[in-house]
Tab-separated table of C-alpha atoms in Angstrom:
chain	number	residue	atom	x	y	z
X	1	MET	CA	30.507	-73.012	-2.726
X	2	ILE	CA	31.971	-71.312	0.327
X	3	ARG	CA	34.407	-69.411	-1.876
X	4	PHE	CA	31.502	-68.249	-4.069
X	5	LEU	CA	29.529	-67.045	-1.052
X	6	LYS	CA	32.593	-65.181	0.216
X	7	PHE	CA	32.925	-63.564	-3.198
X	8	ILE	CA	29.253	-62.498	-3.175
X	9	PHE	CA	29.656	-61.121	0.362
X	10	VAL	CA	32.775	-59.122	-0.545
X	11	LEU	CA	31.080	-57.855	-3.721
X	12	THR	CA	28.017	-56.773	-1.736
X	13	ILE	CA	30.177	-54.941	0.801
X	14	PHE	CA	32.033	-53.259	-2.059
X	15	PHE	CA	28.839	-52.025	-3.692
X	16	ILE	CA	27.443	-50.833	-0.353
X	17	ALA	CA	30.659	-48.935	0.296
X	18	LEU	CA	30.606	-47.558	-3.251
X	19	ALA	CA	26.983	-46.463	-2.878
X	20	GLY	CA	27.715	-44.908	0.506
X	21	SER	CA	30.739	-43.109	-0.907
X	22	SER	CA	28.699	-41.860	-3.863
X	23	ILE	CA	25.946	-40.582	-1.596
X	24	TYR	CA	28.545	-38.868	0.599
X	25	VAL	CA	30.201	-37.244	-2.446
X	26	VAL	CA	26.826	-36.047	-3.756
X	27	TYR	CA	25.871	-34.785	-0.301
X	28	TRP	CA	29.238	-33.023	0.049
X	29	TYR	CA	28.845	-31.483	-3.396
X	30	PHE	CA	25.469	-29.963	-2.605
X	31	THR	CA	26.286	-28.907	0.975
X	32	ARG	CA	29.864	-27.671	0.619
X	33	ASP	CA	28.845	-24.014	0.380
X	34	LEU	CA	25.474	-23.967	2.111
X	35	PRO	CA	24.952	-21.023	4.494
X	36	SER	CA	25.055	-21.343	8.251
X	37	MET	CA	21.907	-21.550	10.361
X	38	ASN	CA	23.187	-18.580	12.380
X	39	THR	CA	21.498	-16.274	9.847
X	40	LEU	CA	18.115	-17.508	11.030
X	41	GLN	CA	18.952	-17.884	14.718
X	42	GLU	CA	20.189	-14.278	14.737
X	43	TYR	CA	17.276	-12.931	12.671
X	44	ASN	CA	18.103	-9.345	11.742
X	45	PRO	CA	15.901	-8.307	8.787
X	46	ASN	CA	15.623	-5.007	6.958
X	47	ILE	CA	13.191	-2.875	8.948
X	48	ILE	CA	11.929	0.715	8.891
X	49	THR	CA	13.901	3.620	10.315
X	50	LYS	CA	11.510	6.132	11.885
X	51	VAL	CA	12.011	9.829	12.578
X	52	TYR	CA	10.074	11.296	15.523
X	53	SER	CA	9.054	14.822	16.520
X	54	ASP	CA	9.745	16.233	19.969
X	55	ASP	CA	6.465	14.751	21.276
X	56	GLY	CA	6.911	11.296	19.715
X	57	GLN	CA	4.906	11.631	16.485
X	58	VAL	CA	6.295	9.957	13.345
X	59	ILE	CA	7.431	12.609	10.855
X	60	GLY	CA	9.502	10.440	8.511
X	61	GLU	CA	10.230	6.847	7.463
X	62	PHE	CA	13.195	5.442	5.558
X	63	TYR	CA	13.489	1.869	4.362
X	64	ILE	CA	14.329	-0.525	1.549
X	65	GLU	CA	11.761	-3.077	2.690
X	66	ARG	CA	8.706	-1.830	4.566
X	67	ARG	CA	8.719	-4.316	7.441
X	68	VAL	CA	7.634	-4.161	11.083
X	69	VAL	CA	8.751	-7.275	12.991
X	70	ILE	CA	6.317	-8.517	15.648
X	71	PRO	CA	6.460	-11.654	17.831
X	72	LEU	CA	4.259	-14.648	17.094
X	73	SER	CA	2.367	-13.917	20.320
X	74	LYS	CA	0.985	-10.723	18.740
X	75	MET	CA	-0.350	-12.591	15.715
X	76	PRO	CA	-3.893	-13.892	16.273
X	77	LYS	CA	-4.548	-17.598	15.775
X	78	ARG	CA	-6.947	-16.853	12.910
X	79	LEU	CA	-4.138	-15.128	11.006
X	80	ILE	CA	-1.664	-17.968	11.537
X	81	ASN	CA	-4.287	-20.573	10.600
X	82	ALA	CA	-5.167	-18.687	7.417
X	83	PHE	CA	-1.549	-18.925	6.212
X	84	LEU	CA	-1.302	-22.578	7.266
X	85	ALA	CA	-4.510	-23.426	5.369
X	86	ALA	CA	-3.334	-21.602	2.252
X	87	GLU	CA	0.320	-22.635	2.204
X	88	ASP	CA	1.047	-25.671	4.409
X	89	ALA	CA	-1.769	-27.318	6.369
X	90	ARG	CA	0.518	-30.172	7.546
X	91	PHE	CA	3.195	-27.776	8.795
X	92	PHE	CA	3.232	-29.159	12.350
X	93	GLU	CA	3.401	-32.765	11.093
X	94	HIS	CA	6.243	-32.840	8.544
X	95	LYS	CA	9.991	-32.363	9.011
X	96	GLY	CA	10.561	-29.736	6.356
X	97	LEU	CA	9.336	-31.712	3.328
X	98	ASP	CA	5.725	-32.792	2.933
X	99	TYR	CA	5.830	-35.883	0.722
X	100	GLN	CA	2.032	-36.186	0.667
X	101	SER	CA	1.723	-32.666	-0.720
X	102	ILE	CA	4.469	-33.305	-3.271
X	103	ILE	CA	2.731	-36.448	-4.567
X	104	ARG	CA	-0.679	-34.730	-4.598
X	105	ALA	CA	0.718	-31.699	-6.463
X	106	PHE	CA	2.446	-34.049	-8.951
X	107	TYR	CA	-0.808	-35.789	-9.870
X	108	ILE	CA	-2.803	-32.522	-9.998
X	109	ASN	CA	-0.223	-30.926	-12.294
X	110	LEU	CA	-0.039	-34.081	-14.415
X	111	SER	CA	-3.819	-34.098	-14.849
X	112	ALA	CA	-3.892	-30.397	-15.702
X	113	GLY	CA	-0.986	-30.663	-18.116
X	114	LYS	CA	0.709	-27.670	-16.455
X	115	VAL	CA	1.919	-26.493	-13.052
X	116	VAL	CA	-1.180	-25.398	-11.115
X	117	GLN	CA	-0.145	-26.386	-7.588
X	118	GLY	CA	3.156	-26.489	-5.735
X	119	GLY	CA	4.306	-28.789	-2.985
X	120	SER	CA	6.596	-26.398	-1.125
X	121	THR	CA	6.252	-26.229	2.632
X	122	ILE	CA	6.518	-23.066	4.728
X	123	THR	CA	9.990	-24.241	5.779
X	124	GLN	CA	11.040	-24.475	2.115
X	125	GLN	CA	9.679	-20.970	1.520
X	126	VAL	CA	11.799	-19.703	4.410
X	127	VAL	CA	14.816	-21.342	2.730
X	128	LYS	CA	14.048	-19.603	-0.581
X	129	SER	CA	13.487	-16.258	1.109
X	130	PHE	CA	16.725	-16.273	3.126
X	131	PHE	CA	19.243	-18.375	1.258
X	132	LEU	CA	18.504	-19.293	-2.356
X	133	THR	CA	17.787	-17.634	-5.661
X	134	PRO	CA	14.383	-18.136	-7.356
X	135	GLU	CA	15.932	-20.195	-10.205
X	136	ARG	CA	14.187	-23.472	-11.052
X	137	SER	CA	16.635	-26.373	-11.239
X	138	ILE	CA	17.169	-29.852	-9.789
X	139	SER	CA	20.314	-28.628	-8.031
X	140	ARG	CA	18.468	-25.809	-6.267
X	141	LYS	CA	15.618	-28.114	-5.193
X	142	ILE	CA	18.117	-30.559	-3.646
X	143	ARG	CA	19.869	-27.757	-1.764
X	144	GLU	CA	16.464	-26.437	-0.690
X	145	ALA	CA	15.467	-29.850	0.706
X	146	ILE	CA	18.732	-30.171	2.650
X	147	LEU	CA	18.408	-26.683	4.120
X	148	ALA	CA	14.748	-27.280	5.008
X	149	TYR	CA	15.753	-30.409	6.932
X	150	ARG	CA	18.534	-28.478	8.734
X	151	ILE	CA	16.161	-25.659	9.669
X	152	GLU	CA	13.703	-28.141	11.169
X	153	LYS	CA	16.570	-29.684	13.193
X	154	ASN	CA	17.778	-26.325	14.502
X	155	LEU	CA	14.589	-24.303	15.004
X	156	SER	CA	11.212	-24.971	16.566
X	157	LYS	CA	8.044	-24.796	14.469
X	158	GLU	CA	7.087	-21.563	16.222
X	159	GLU	CA	10.453	-19.989	15.371
X	160	ILE	CA	10.048	-20.980	11.715
X	161	LEU	CA	6.553	-19.453	11.612
X	162	HIS	CA	7.896	-16.271	13.217
X	163	LEU	CA	10.507	-15.976	10.466
X	164	TYR	CA	8.046	-16.751	7.688
X	165	LEU	CA	5.277	-14.382	8.747
X	166	ASN	CA	7.682	-11.475	9.312
X	167	GLN	CA	9.800	-12.050	6.208
X	168	ILE	CA	7.297	-12.861	3.459
X	169	TYR	CA	6.474	-10.295	0.751
X	170	LEU	CA	2.744	-9.545	0.532
X	171	GLY	CA	2.586	-6.950	-2.223
X	172	ASN	CA	2.291	-3.145	-2.393
X	173	GLY	CA	5.671	-2.724	-0.696
X	174	ALA	CA	4.616	-4.639	2.428
X	175	TYR	CA	6.934	-7.236	3.990
X	176	GLY	CA	5.518	-9.309	6.815
X	177	VAL	CA	1.990	-9.526	8.192
X	178	GLN	CA	2.175	-6.401	10.386
X	179	SER	CA	3.208	-4.131	7.530
X	180	ALA	CA	0.625	-5.770	5.234
X	181	SER	CA	-2.146	-5.219	7.819
X	182	GLU	CA	-1.236	-1.529	7.905
X	183	VAL	CA	-0.975	-1.195	4.112
X	184	TYR	CA	-4.263	-2.930	3.309
X	185	PHE	CA	-6.474	-2.326	6.356
X	186	GLY	CA	-4.839	0.489	8.330
X	187	LYS	CA	-4.705	-1.599	11.509
X	188	ASP	CA	-2.404	-3.865	13.526
X	189	ALA	CA	-2.144	-7.555	12.645
X	190	SER	CA	-3.631	-8.377	16.053
X	191	ASP	CA	-6.890	-6.615	15.106
X	192	ILE	CA	-7.710	-8.175	11.735
X	193	ASN	CA	-10.647	-10.575	11.365
X	194	ILE	CA	-10.955	-13.918	9.524
X	195	ALA	CA	-11.934	-12.325	6.204
X	196	GLU	CA	-8.971	-9.924	6.287
X	197	ALA	CA	-6.577	-12.669	7.435
X	198	ALA	CA	-7.709	-14.884	4.540
X	199	LEU	CA	-7.122	-12.074	2.055
X	200	LEU	CA	-3.541	-11.622	3.319
X	201	ALA	CA	-2.938	-15.386	3.294
X	202	GLY	CA	-3.952	-15.503	-0.370
X	203	LEU	CA	-1.221	-13.066	-1.412
X	204	PRO	CA	2.055	-15.088	-1.163
X	205	LYS	CA	1.209	-17.190	-4.232
X	206	ALA	CA	1.282	-14.108	-6.499
X	207	PRO	CA	1.322	-10.734	-4.656
X	208	SER	CA	0.869	-8.643	-7.822
X	209	LYS	CA	-1.773	-10.845	-9.421
X	210	TYR	CA	-3.899	-11.026	-6.262
X	211	SER	CA	-3.345	-7.466	-5.039
X	212	PRO	CA	-6.727	-6.134	-3.861
X	213	TYR	CA	-5.671	-2.646	-4.934
X	214	HIS	CA	-5.047	-3.700	-8.535
X	215	ASN	CA	-7.302	-6.744	-9.009
X	216	PHE	CA	-9.941	-6.874	-6.304
X	217	GLU	CA	-11.986	-9.661	-7.943
X	218	ALA	CA	-8.958	-11.960	-8.178
X	219	ALA	CA	-8.063	-11.142	-4.565
X	220	LYS	CA	-11.589	-12.008	-3.427
X	221	GLU	CA	-11.535	-15.264	-5.380
X	222	ARG	CA	-8.274	-16.238	-3.729
X	223	GLN	CA	-9.644	-15.162	-0.335
X	224	HIS	CA	-12.653	-17.461	-0.811
X	225	TYR	CA	-10.276	-20.343	-1.526
X	226	VAL	CA	-8.388	-19.683	1.733
X	227	ILE	CA	-11.590	-19.476	3.785
X	228	THR	CA	-12.759	-22.776	2.263
X	229	ARG	CA	-9.422	-24.391	3.123
X	230	MET	CA	-9.651	-23.075	6.716
X	231	LEU	CA	-13.087	-24.697	6.995
X	232	GLU	CA	-11.853	-27.995	5.510
X	233	GLU	CA	-8.916	-28.111	7.931
X	234	GLY	CA	-11.169	-27.434	10.915
X	235	PHE	CA	-9.576	-24.078	11.718
X	236	ILE	CA	-12.959	-22.298	11.680
X	237	LYS	CA	-16.625	-23.254	12.051
X	238	ARG	CA	-19.088	-23.138	9.161
X	239	GLU	CA	-20.879	-20.072	10.547
X	240	ASP	CA	-17.523	-18.269	10.816
X	241	ALA	CA	-16.754	-19.162	7.192
X	242	GLU	CA	-20.133	-17.919	5.986
X	243	LYS	CA	-19.723	-14.669	7.915
X	244	ALA	CA	-16.203	-14.172	6.509
X	245	LEU	CA	-17.366	-14.812	2.944
X	246	LYS	CA	-20.057	-12.120	3.298
X	247	TYR	CA	-17.770	-9.595	5.011
X	248	ASN	CA	-17.308	-6.364	3.046
X	249	ILE	CA	-13.549	-5.809	2.760
X	250	LYS	CA	-12.610	-2.135	3.116
X	251	LEU	CA	-9.146	-1.217	1.894
X	252	LYS	CA	-7.681	1.634	3.898
X	253	PRO	CA	-3.927	2.126	4.250
X	254	LYS	CA	-2.721	3.384	7.600
X	255	GLU	CA	-2.620	7.168	7.689
X	256	ILE	CA	-0.017	9.003	9.748
X	257	LYS	CA	-1.101	12.649	9.634
X	258	SER	CA	2.184	13.901	11.040
X	259	LEU	CA	4.229	12.105	8.346
X	260	TRP	CA	6.312	14.498	6.207
X	261	VAL	CA	4.829	17.552	7.938
X	262	GLY	CA	8.301	19.089	7.643
X	263	PRO	CA	9.821	17.455	4.542
X	264	TYR	CA	12.880	19.723	4.263
X	265	PHE	CA	13.685	19.235	7.937
X	266	THR	CA	13.282	15.454	7.594
X	267	GLU	CA	15.451	15.421	4.463
X	268	HIS	CA	18.194	17.245	6.400
X	269	ILE	CA	17.987	14.524	9.078
X	270	ARG	CA	18.218	11.803	6.415
X	271	ARG	CA	21.350	13.284	4.846
X	272	TYR	CA	22.991	13.806	8.233
X	273	VAL	CA	22.349	10.223	9.423
X	274	GLU	CA	23.421	8.689	6.106
X	275	GLU	CA	26.663	10.665	6.115
X	276	LYS	CA	27.450	9.899	9.764
X	277	TYR	CA	26.300	6.256	10.056
X	278	GLY	CA	26.017	4.970	6.472
X	279	ALA	CA	23.177	4.024	4.126
X	280	ASP	CA	22.888	0.414	5.319
X	281	LEU	CA	22.110	1.408	8.890
X	282	LEU	CA	19.762	4.176	7.776
X	283	TYR	CA	17.669	2.132	5.333
X	284	LYS	CA	17.924	-1.351	6.887
X	285	GLY	CA	18.702	-0.876	10.549
X	286	GLY	CA	15.334	0.152	11.969
X	287	LEU	CA	16.716	3.202	13.768
X	288	ASN	CA	14.561	5.437	15.964
X	289	ILE	CA	15.620	9.047	15.389
X	290	TYR	CA	14.327	11.680	17.817
X	291	THR	CA	14.308	15.338	16.765
X	292	THR	CA	13.345	18.797	18.037
X	293	LEU	CA	10.547	19.459	15.526
X	294	ASP	CA	7.212	20.588	17.019
X	295	VAL	CA	4.444	19.176	14.779
X	296	GLU	CA	1.740	21.718	15.678
X	297	LEU	CA	4.076	24.689	15.242
X	298	GLN	CA	5.310	23.244	11.938
X	299	LYS	CA	1.711	22.842	10.712
X	300	ALA	CA	0.975	26.436	11.701
X	301	ALA	CA	4.091	27.594	9.856
X	302	ASN	CA	3.087	25.639	6.744
X	303	LEU	CA	-0.407	27.159	6.802
X	304	ALA	CA	0.973	30.674	7.326
X	305	VAL	CA	3.381	30.406	4.398
X	306	THR	CA	0.698	28.886	2.154
X	307	ALA	CA	-1.802	31.610	3.076
X	308	GLY	CA	0.804	34.319	2.501
X	309	LEU	CA	1.720	32.934	-0.909
X	310	LYS	CA	-1.931	32.709	-1.913
X	311	GLU	CA	-2.582	36.299	-0.816
X	312	TYR	CA	0.502	37.554	-2.660
X	313	ASP	CA	-0.466	35.590	-5.765
X	314	ARG	CA	-4.044	36.916	-5.758
X	315	ARG	CA	-2.817	40.510	-5.547
X	316	HIS	CA	-1.313	39.921	-8.979
X	317	GLY	CA	-4.586	38.618	-10.375
X	318	TYR	CA	-5.843	35.621	-12.284
X	319	ARG	CA	-3.600	34.027	-14.900
X	320	GLY	CA	-6.399	32.191	-16.653
X	321	PRO	CA	-7.806	28.635	-16.752
X	322	ILE	CA	-5.789	25.444	-16.658
X	323	LYS	CA	-7.113	24.764	-20.172
X	324	GLN	CA	-10.089	25.369	-22.448
X	325	LEU	CA	-12.017	22.391	-23.788
X	326	ALA	CA	-13.188	23.021	-27.320
X	327	ASN	CA	-15.312	20.018	-28.277
X	328	LYS	CA	-17.959	17.755	-26.754
X	329	ASP	CA	-15.773	14.616	-26.693
X	330	ASP	CA	-13.044	16.357	-24.680
X	331	ILE	CA	-15.626	17.713	-22.244
X	332	GLU	CA	-17.245	14.292	-21.708
X	333	LYS	CA	-13.845	12.651	-21.277
X	334	PHE	CA	-12.789	15.235	-18.672
X	335	ILE	CA	-16.063	14.837	-16.741
X	336	GLU	CA	-15.669	11.034	-16.675
X	337	GLU	CA	-12.058	11.240	-15.538
X	338	THR	CA	-12.814	13.699	-12.729
X	339	LYS	CA	-15.897	11.700	-11.737
X	340	GLU	CA	-13.758	8.572	-11.361
X	341	ASP	CA	-11.048	10.467	-9.475
X	342	ILE	CA	-13.480	12.117	-7.039
X	343	SER	CA	-15.396	8.863	-6.442
X	344	LYS	CA	-12.198	7.293	-5.040
X	345	LYS	CA	-11.957	9.803	-2.200
X	346	LYS	CA	-14.314	11.738	-0.006
X	347	ILE	CA	-14.924	15.344	-1.045
X	348	GLU	CA	-13.527	17.416	1.808
X	349	GLN	CA	-13.807	21.060	2.746
X	350	GLY	CA	-10.632	22.992	1.970
X	351	ARG	CA	-9.294	20.520	-0.610
X	352	GLN	CA	-8.636	21.573	-4.190
X	353	TYR	CA	-10.069	19.947	-7.318
X	354	GLN	CA	-10.235	20.584	-11.029
X	355	GLY	CA	-13.684	21.392	-12.404
X	356	ILE	CA	-15.244	22.550	-15.654
X	357	VAL	CA	-17.241	25.766	-15.976
X	358	THR	CA	-20.730	25.029	-17.301
X	359	ALA	CA	-22.265	28.503	-16.956
X	360	VAL	CA	-21.298	32.099	-16.171
X	361	ASN	CA	-24.380	33.771	-14.743
X	362	LEU	CA	-25.150	37.499	-14.650
X	363	SER	CA	-28.737	37.558	-13.430
X	364	THR	CA	-30.817	40.187	-11.647
X	365	ALA	CA	-33.135	39.604	-8.760
X	366	SER	CA	-35.471	42.160	-7.202
X	367	SER	CA	-36.651	42.294	-3.635
X	368	THR	CA	-39.433	44.658	-2.483
X	369	GLY	CA	-39.307	46.169	0.974
X	370	GLN	CA	-41.845	48.327	2.829
X	371	ALA	CA	-40.182	51.577	1.814
X	372	SER	CA	-38.678	50.907	-1.619
X	373	SER	CA	-37.857	48.383	-4.272
X	374	LYS	CA	-34.191	47.414	-4.473
X	375	VAL	CA	-32.555	45.739	-7.461
X	376	THR	CA	-29.476	43.659	-6.804
X	377	GLN	CA	-27.280	41.781	-9.223
X	378	GLU	CA	-26.400	38.165	-8.379
X	379	ARG	CA	-23.273	36.853	-10.030
X	380	PHE	CA	-21.937	33.312	-9.858
X	381	VAL	CA	-20.217	30.650	-11.919
X	382	THR	CA	-21.518	27.089	-12.141
X	383	VAL	CA	-18.848	24.377	-12.050
X	384	LEU	CA	-19.069	20.611	-12.498
X	385	LEU	CA	-16.809	18.395	-10.332
X	386	GLY	CA	-17.289	14.997	-11.914
X	387	ASP	CA	-21.034	14.487	-11.463
X	388	ARG	CA	-21.289	16.988	-8.564
X	389	LYS	CA	-22.561	20.511	-9.169
X	390	GLY	CA	-20.766	23.446	-7.596
X	391	ARG	CA	-21.109	27.202	-7.538
X	392	ILE	CA	-18.601	30.040	-7.096
X	393	ALA	CA	-20.204	33.194	-5.702
X	394	PHE	CA	-18.916	36.524	-7.018
X	395	GLU	CA	-17.174	37.421	-3.742
X	396	ASP	CA	-15.185	34.162	-3.934
X	397	MET	CA	-13.719	35.024	-7.342
X	398	GLU	CA	-13.706	38.832	-7.271
X	399	TRP	CA	-9.922	38.855	-6.922
X	400	ALA	CA	-9.675	37.370	-10.433
X	401	ARG	CA	-10.762	40.632	-12.046
X	402	LEU	CA	-7.207	41.905	-11.914
X	403	TYR	CA	-4.175	40.391	-13.611
X	404	ASN	CA	-1.320	42.768	-12.985
X	405	PRO	CA	2.195	41.470	-13.611
X	406	THR	CA	3.428	45.092	-13.622
X	407	ASN	CA	3.814	47.732	-10.952
X	408	ASN	CA	0.918	49.760	-12.382
X	409	PRO	CA	-1.948	49.486	-9.839
X	410	ASP	CA	-4.593	50.060	-12.563
X	411	ALA	CA	-3.230	47.640	-15.150
X	412	GLY	CA	-5.364	44.686	-16.207
X	413	LYS	CA	-8.599	45.638	-14.463
X	414	GLN	CA	-11.719	43.870	-15.768
X	415	LYS	CA	-15.203	45.112	-14.985
X	416	ASP	CA	-16.951	41.881	-15.947
X	417	ILE	CA	-16.007	38.450	-14.634
X	418	SER	CA	-17.319	36.876	-17.848
X	419	GLN	CA	-14.368	38.411	-19.689
X	420	ILE	CA	-12.023	36.297	-17.548
X	421	ILE	CA	-13.879	33.053	-16.810
X	422	LYS	CA	-15.742	31.422	-19.678
X	423	LYS	CA	-17.843	28.356	-20.287
X	424	ASN	CA	-15.797	25.113	-20.783
X	425	ASP	CA	-12.813	26.510	-18.877
X	426	VAL	CA	-11.069	23.915	-16.697
X	427	ILE	CA	-10.340	25.741	-13.451
X	428	LEU	CA	-8.922	24.988	-10.015
X	429	VAL	CA	-11.379	25.311	-7.132
X	430	SER	CA	-11.468	24.544	-3.418
X	431	ILE	CA	-14.425	23.393	-1.335
X	432	LYS	CA	-15.656	26.367	0.679
X	433	GLU	CA	-18.771	24.712	2.078
X	434	MET	CA	-20.585	21.426	1.547
X	435	PRO	CA	-24.398	21.278	1.598
X	436	GLU	CA	-25.663	21.612	5.180
X	437	LYS	CA	-26.448	17.890	5.261
X	438	GLU	CA	-24.840	15.947	2.457
X	439	GLY	CA	-27.595	14.516	0.254
X	440	GLN	CA	-30.347	16.453	2.056
X	441	GLY	CA	-30.171	19.813	0.319
X	442	SER	CA	-28.246	23.021	0.912
X	443	ARG	CA	-29.173	26.227	2.692
X	444	VAL	CA	-30.070	27.912	-0.604
X	445	LYS	CA	-33.610	27.077	-1.628
X	446	GLY	CA	-33.806	25.445	-5.061
X	447	GLN	CA	-30.112	24.580	-5.056
X	448	GLU	CA	-30.102	21.208	-3.322
X	449	ASP	CA	-26.745	19.480	-2.997
X	450	ILE	CA	-24.837	22.331	-4.682
X	451	ILE	CA	-21.313	22.670	-3.292
X	452	ASN	CA	-20.065	26.188	-2.518
X	453	LEU	CA	-16.651	26.705	-4.125
X	454	THR	CA	-13.830	29.225	-4.191
X	455	LEU	CA	-11.738	30.001	-7.268
X	456	GLU	CA	-8.079	29.018	-6.814
X	457	GLN	CA	-4.804	29.030	-8.709
X	458	GLU	CA	-1.381	27.599	-7.892
X	459	PRO	CA	1.018	30.375	-6.841
X	460	VAL	CA	4.052	30.724	-9.087
X	461	ALA	CA	6.075	32.356	-6.312
X	462	GLN	CA	7.840	30.282	-3.647
X	463	ALA	CA	8.553	31.007	-0.008
X	464	VAL	CA	10.504	29.630	2.925
X	465	LEU	CA	10.188	30.116	6.675
């Protein structure tokens, strides 16, 4: 009996040792080439290189990934909580793997008959972003779990969140929450509200599918889910949730008016830096490059050259319309397209647009004074910009009467503007003057909301200063 017990004991020890050895071999196999944690502890992501003018204005940006790294302290709690609610509500409780979420996702997916919910934690997403390929395999999931555990052992929760929120891709070329806040709302991450934070937090699942620029309804649906999750997790109060759900999201990418004010100058800087320091440093290193360019003088130079080209071009006359629309279907299609294009942006004085000529007017109007009766001729062209009516006065298109590609000063003269501009011509115009008060009529009686236009054409000549 004693000999049998000894045999059982030895056999048990053998199997324990065998199991331990097997586990060690498996562990060694999956960890033998895993990356070091130094990559995360020495976080050095691809960030934007910026080119500055002599007074500190941004005149150029170069990057592979549009990312602006900010500390966790500059991210408002509402933003952090939105991502936690959407991606990993138990982030501060688990050690890299959330077994409750894995089991819950398993049963949800089993019931649905397809994958509708994942069980990955924020730590696992950091692993995928920094170390692993997006392939789906048992081997990769094991390596992911091991790395997630190691990250939790080496970094604090705050450090992991800092990595995640600066590294994650959020669509439309934006990496990290700061860049995404600029791309979608034109503001810093510290300034966004609950509704905007929830919209950003809904993007990691599928940045293209939920992009508010491409599929606003899907983005709003996802945003509602995040707000509901924030309420369920106690991150916000019910009144805050209701206010966020009603908030009217306004998409407005950050505008830097000085950007590319001197594109040839900036391109020279780019080539110089790339040749001297290399492409990696230029596009990934987040350099700050300070130059001698004066933004206001450069703008003045640009305007002077543009004005000179336009004046030179007009001296040679009008080269004709962009195109002539022959049938009703083409006209209606053009009007709809321009209407949609103009509705996306505010009509601004000085900007150029394509319009269609609807009438060429040669009317007479008489005015009687005390001494005599004077007959004047009023000439103008009526133009449609989408669904907005415009008018070009004769003095704003008089230059078009002459097309003279020769040196003969009298060549090409036209006495009547109707011989040059005809109904259904698609022409280029600029906004000379908007109605005195938009929507409240113009200065010309009987012509409410008519936009005053100037006839334009793109110069074929080029110039450099």
